[in-house]
mmCIF file of C-alpha atoms in Angstrom:
data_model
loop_
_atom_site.group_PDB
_atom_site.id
_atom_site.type_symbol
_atom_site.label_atom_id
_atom_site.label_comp_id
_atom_site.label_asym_id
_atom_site.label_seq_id
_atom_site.Cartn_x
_atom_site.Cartn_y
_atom_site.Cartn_z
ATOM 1 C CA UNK H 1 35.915 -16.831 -2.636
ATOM 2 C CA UNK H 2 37.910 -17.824 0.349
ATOM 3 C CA UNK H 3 38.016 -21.102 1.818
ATOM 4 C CA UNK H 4 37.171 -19.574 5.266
ATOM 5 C CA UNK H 5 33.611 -18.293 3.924
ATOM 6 C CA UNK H 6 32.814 -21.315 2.438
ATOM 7 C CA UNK H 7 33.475 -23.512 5.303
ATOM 8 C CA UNK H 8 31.524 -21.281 7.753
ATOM 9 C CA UNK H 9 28.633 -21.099 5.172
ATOM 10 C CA UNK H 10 28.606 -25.172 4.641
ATOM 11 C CA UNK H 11 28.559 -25.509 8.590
ATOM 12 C CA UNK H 12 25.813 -22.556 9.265
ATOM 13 C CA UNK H 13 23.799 -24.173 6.818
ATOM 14 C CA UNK H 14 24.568 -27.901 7.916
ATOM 15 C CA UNK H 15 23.412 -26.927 11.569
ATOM 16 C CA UNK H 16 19.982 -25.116 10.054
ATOM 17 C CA UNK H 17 19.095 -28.252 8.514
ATOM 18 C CA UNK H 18 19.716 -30.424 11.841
ATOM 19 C CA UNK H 19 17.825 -28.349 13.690
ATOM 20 C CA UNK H 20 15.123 -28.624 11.432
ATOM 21 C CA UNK H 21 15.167 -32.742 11.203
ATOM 22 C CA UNK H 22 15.269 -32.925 14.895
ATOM 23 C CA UNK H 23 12.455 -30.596 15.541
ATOM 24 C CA UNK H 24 10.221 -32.305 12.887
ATOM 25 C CA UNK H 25 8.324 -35.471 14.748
ATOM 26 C CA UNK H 26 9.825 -38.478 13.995
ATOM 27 C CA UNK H 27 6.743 -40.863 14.022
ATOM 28 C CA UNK H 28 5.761 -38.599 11.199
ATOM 29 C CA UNK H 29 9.197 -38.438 9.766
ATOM 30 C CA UNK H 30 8.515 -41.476 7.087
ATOM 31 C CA UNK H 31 4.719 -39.990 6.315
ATOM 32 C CA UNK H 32 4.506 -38.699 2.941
ATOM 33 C CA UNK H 33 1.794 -35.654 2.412
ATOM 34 C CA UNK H 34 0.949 -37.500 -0.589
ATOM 35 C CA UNK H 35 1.339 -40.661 -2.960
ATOM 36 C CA UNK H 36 3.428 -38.599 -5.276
ATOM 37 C CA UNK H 37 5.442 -35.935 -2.605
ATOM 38 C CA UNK H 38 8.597 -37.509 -0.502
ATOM 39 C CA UNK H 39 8.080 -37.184 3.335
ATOM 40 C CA UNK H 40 10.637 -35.694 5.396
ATOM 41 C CA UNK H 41 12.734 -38.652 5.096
ATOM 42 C CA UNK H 42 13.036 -39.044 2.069
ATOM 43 C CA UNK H 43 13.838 -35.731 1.486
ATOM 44 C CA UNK H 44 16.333 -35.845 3.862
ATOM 45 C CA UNK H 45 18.065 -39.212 2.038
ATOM 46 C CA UNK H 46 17.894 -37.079 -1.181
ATOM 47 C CA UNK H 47 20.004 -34.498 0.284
ATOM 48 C CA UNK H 48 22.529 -36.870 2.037
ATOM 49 C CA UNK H 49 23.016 -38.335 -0.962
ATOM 50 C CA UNK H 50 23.308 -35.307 -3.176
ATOM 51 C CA UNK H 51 26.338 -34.623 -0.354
ATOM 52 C CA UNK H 52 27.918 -37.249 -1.094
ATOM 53 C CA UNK H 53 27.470 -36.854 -4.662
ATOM 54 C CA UNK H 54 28.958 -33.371 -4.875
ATOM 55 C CA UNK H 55 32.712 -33.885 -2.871
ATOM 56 C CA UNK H 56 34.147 -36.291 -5.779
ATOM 57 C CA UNK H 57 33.000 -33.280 -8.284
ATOM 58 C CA UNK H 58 34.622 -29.930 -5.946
ATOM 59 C CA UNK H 59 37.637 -32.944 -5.941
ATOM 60 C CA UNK H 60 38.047 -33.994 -9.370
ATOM 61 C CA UNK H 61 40.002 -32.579 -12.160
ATOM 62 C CA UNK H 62 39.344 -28.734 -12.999
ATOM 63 C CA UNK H 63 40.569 -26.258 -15.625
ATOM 64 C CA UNK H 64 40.322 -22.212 -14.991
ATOM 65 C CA UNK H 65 36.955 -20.246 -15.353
ATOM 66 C CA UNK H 66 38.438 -16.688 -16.288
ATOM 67 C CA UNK H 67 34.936 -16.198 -14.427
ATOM 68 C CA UNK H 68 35.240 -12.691 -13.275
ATOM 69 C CA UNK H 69 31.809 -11.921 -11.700
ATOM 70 C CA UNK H 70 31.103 -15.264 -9.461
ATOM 71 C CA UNK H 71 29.081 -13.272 -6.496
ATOM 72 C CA UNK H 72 26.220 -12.138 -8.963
ATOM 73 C CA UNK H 73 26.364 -15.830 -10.631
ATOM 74 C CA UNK H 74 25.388 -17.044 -6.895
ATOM 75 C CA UNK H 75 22.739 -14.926 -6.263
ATOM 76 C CA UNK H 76 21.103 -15.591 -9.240
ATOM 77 C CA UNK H 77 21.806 -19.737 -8.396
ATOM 78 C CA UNK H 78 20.314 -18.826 -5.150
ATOM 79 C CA UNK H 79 17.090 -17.319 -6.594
ATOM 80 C CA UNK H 80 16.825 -19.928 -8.926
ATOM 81 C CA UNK H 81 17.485 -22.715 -6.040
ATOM 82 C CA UNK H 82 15.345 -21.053 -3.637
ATOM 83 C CA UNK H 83 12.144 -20.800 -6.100
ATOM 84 C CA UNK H 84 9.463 -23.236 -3.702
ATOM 85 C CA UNK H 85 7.696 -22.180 -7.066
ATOM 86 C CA UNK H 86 9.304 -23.859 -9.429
ATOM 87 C CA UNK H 87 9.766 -27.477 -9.650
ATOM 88 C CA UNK H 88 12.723 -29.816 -10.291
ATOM 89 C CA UNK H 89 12.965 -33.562 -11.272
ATOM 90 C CA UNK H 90 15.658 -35.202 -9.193
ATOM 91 C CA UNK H 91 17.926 -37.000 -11.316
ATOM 92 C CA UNK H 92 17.097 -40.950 -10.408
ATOM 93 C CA UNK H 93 20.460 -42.119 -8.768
ATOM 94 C CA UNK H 94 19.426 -39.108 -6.221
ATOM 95 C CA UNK H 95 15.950 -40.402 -5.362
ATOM 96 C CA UNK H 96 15.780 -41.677 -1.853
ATOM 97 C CA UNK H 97 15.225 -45.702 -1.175
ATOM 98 C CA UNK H 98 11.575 -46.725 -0.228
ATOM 99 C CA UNK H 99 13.099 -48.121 2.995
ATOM 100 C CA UNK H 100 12.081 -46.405 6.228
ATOM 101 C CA UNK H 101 14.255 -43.872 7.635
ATOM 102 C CA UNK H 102 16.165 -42.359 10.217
ATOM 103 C CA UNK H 103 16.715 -39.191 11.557
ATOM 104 C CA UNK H 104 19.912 -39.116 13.238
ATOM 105 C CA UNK H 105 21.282 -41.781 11.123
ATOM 106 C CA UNK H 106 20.965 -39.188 7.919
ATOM 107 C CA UNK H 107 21.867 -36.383 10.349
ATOM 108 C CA UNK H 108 25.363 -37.974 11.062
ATOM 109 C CA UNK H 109 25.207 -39.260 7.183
ATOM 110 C CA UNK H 110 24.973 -35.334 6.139
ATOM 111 C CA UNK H 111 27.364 -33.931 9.174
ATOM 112 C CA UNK H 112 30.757 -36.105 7.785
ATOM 113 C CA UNK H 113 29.683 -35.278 3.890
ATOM 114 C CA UNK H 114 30.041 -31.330 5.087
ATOM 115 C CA UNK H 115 33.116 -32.000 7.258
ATOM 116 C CA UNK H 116 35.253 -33.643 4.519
ATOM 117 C CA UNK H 117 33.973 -31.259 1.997
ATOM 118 C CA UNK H 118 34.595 -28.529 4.300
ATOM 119 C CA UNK H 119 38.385 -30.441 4.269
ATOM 120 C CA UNK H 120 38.242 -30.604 0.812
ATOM 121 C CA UNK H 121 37.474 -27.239 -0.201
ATOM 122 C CA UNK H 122 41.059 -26.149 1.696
ATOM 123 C CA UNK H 123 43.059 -28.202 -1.120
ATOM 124 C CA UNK H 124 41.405 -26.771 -4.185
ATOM 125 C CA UNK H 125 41.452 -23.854 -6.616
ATOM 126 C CA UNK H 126 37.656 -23.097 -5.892
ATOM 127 C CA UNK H 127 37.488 -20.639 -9.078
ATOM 128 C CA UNK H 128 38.143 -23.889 -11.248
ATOM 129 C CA UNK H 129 35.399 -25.206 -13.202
ATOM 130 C CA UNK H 130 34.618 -28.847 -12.134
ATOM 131 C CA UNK H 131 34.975 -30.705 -15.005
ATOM 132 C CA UNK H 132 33.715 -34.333 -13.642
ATOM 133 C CA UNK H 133 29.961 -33.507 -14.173
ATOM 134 C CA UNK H 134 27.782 -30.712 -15.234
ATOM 135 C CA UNK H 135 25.060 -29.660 -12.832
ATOM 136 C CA UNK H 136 21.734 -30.690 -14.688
ATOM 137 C CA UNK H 137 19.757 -27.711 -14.222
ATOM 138 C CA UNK H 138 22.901 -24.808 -13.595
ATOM 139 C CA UNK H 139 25.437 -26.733 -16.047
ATOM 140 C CA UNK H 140 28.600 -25.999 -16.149
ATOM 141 C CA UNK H 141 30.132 -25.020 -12.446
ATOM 142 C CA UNK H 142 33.172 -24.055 -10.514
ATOM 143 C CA UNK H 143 34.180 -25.591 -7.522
ATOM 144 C CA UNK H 144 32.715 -23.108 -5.649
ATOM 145 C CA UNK H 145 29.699 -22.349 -7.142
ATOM 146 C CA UNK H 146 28.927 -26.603 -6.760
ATOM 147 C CA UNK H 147 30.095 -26.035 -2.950
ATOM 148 C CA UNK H 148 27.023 -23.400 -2.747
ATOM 149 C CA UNK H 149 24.359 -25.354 -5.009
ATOM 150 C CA UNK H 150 24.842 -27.886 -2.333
ATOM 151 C CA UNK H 151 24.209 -25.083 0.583
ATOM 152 C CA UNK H 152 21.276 -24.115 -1.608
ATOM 153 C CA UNK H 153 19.751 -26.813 -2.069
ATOM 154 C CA UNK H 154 19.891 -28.136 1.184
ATOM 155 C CA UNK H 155 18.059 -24.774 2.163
ATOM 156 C CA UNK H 156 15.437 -25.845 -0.054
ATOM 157 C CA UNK H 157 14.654 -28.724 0.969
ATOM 158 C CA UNK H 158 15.099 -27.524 4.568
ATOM 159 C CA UNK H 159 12.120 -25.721 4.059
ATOM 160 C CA UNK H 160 10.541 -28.177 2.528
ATOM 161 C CA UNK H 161 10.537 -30.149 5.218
ATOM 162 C CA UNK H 162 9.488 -27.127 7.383
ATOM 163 C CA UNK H 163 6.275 -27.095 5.354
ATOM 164 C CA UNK H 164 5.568 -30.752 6.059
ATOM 165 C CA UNK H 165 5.277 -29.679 9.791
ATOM 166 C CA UNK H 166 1.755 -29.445 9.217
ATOM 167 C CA UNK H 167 0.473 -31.526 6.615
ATOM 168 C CA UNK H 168 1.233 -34.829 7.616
#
């Protein structure tokens, strides 16, 4: 995978998500549709700091794949990712704070996470497997196939938070 591709799909995906925080109403943005479901906000925490989680991991040490077929891996991740049907448990030091939220403020929070990874993924060998953490759900990654879990999953929860629109 080139560099190139991956930077234009972090940013394509980055501005879908803005666009998606900024159209929901903010004095709903903190409502949650129910005791036990995140609201928008919170959502939108859980992916900024799943951003920031993921740039020390593409960064970190790495050792090659001899992965030959890493397109068909990603659409299978993408499947997987983009299931609404199936449900994951966030790992805990990803869950979103109980304090009130902000819309921009996660917007700009999520914006420089993408930038320096999109700086980031320039210096690497993205057909490396990461070797500072193994995804809980995918295990064992390259750097590139982290890079797009993070597109993913931000996609998810995108529209997520699309189906919100009309329940709180």
């Amino acid at each position: 995978m080139k560099p190139e591709k991956l930077i234009e799909d972090l940013k394509s995906s980055a501005h879908q998500f803005v666009v998606t925080l900024r159209a929901f109403p903010q004095d709903r943005f903190n409502t949650r549709p129910a005791p036990d479901k995140w609201s928008a906000g919170e959502i939108a925490e859980h992916v900024a700091i799943l951003e920031d989680v993921v740039l020390p991991i593409v960064t970190g040490p790495g050792k090659p794949s001899g992965q030959q077929d890493e397109d068909k891996k990603l659409v299978l991740m993408r499947t997987a990712i983009l299931d609404l049907d199936t449900k994951y448990q966030a790992p805990s030091f990803v869950h979103p704070s109980a304090d009130p939220k902000e819309a921009e403020a996660l917007i700009a929070r999520i914006l420089a996470a993408r930038e320096a990874l999109g700086h980031a993924v320039r210096g690497v060998d993205l057909s490396e497997i990461a070797t500072a953490a193994k995804h809980p759900v995918m295990g064992t990654l390259t750097r590139c196939e982290w890079v797009y879990t993070l597109i993913f999953h931000g996609e998810r929860h995108r529209l997520q938070i699309e189906g919100l629109k009309g329940r709180v």
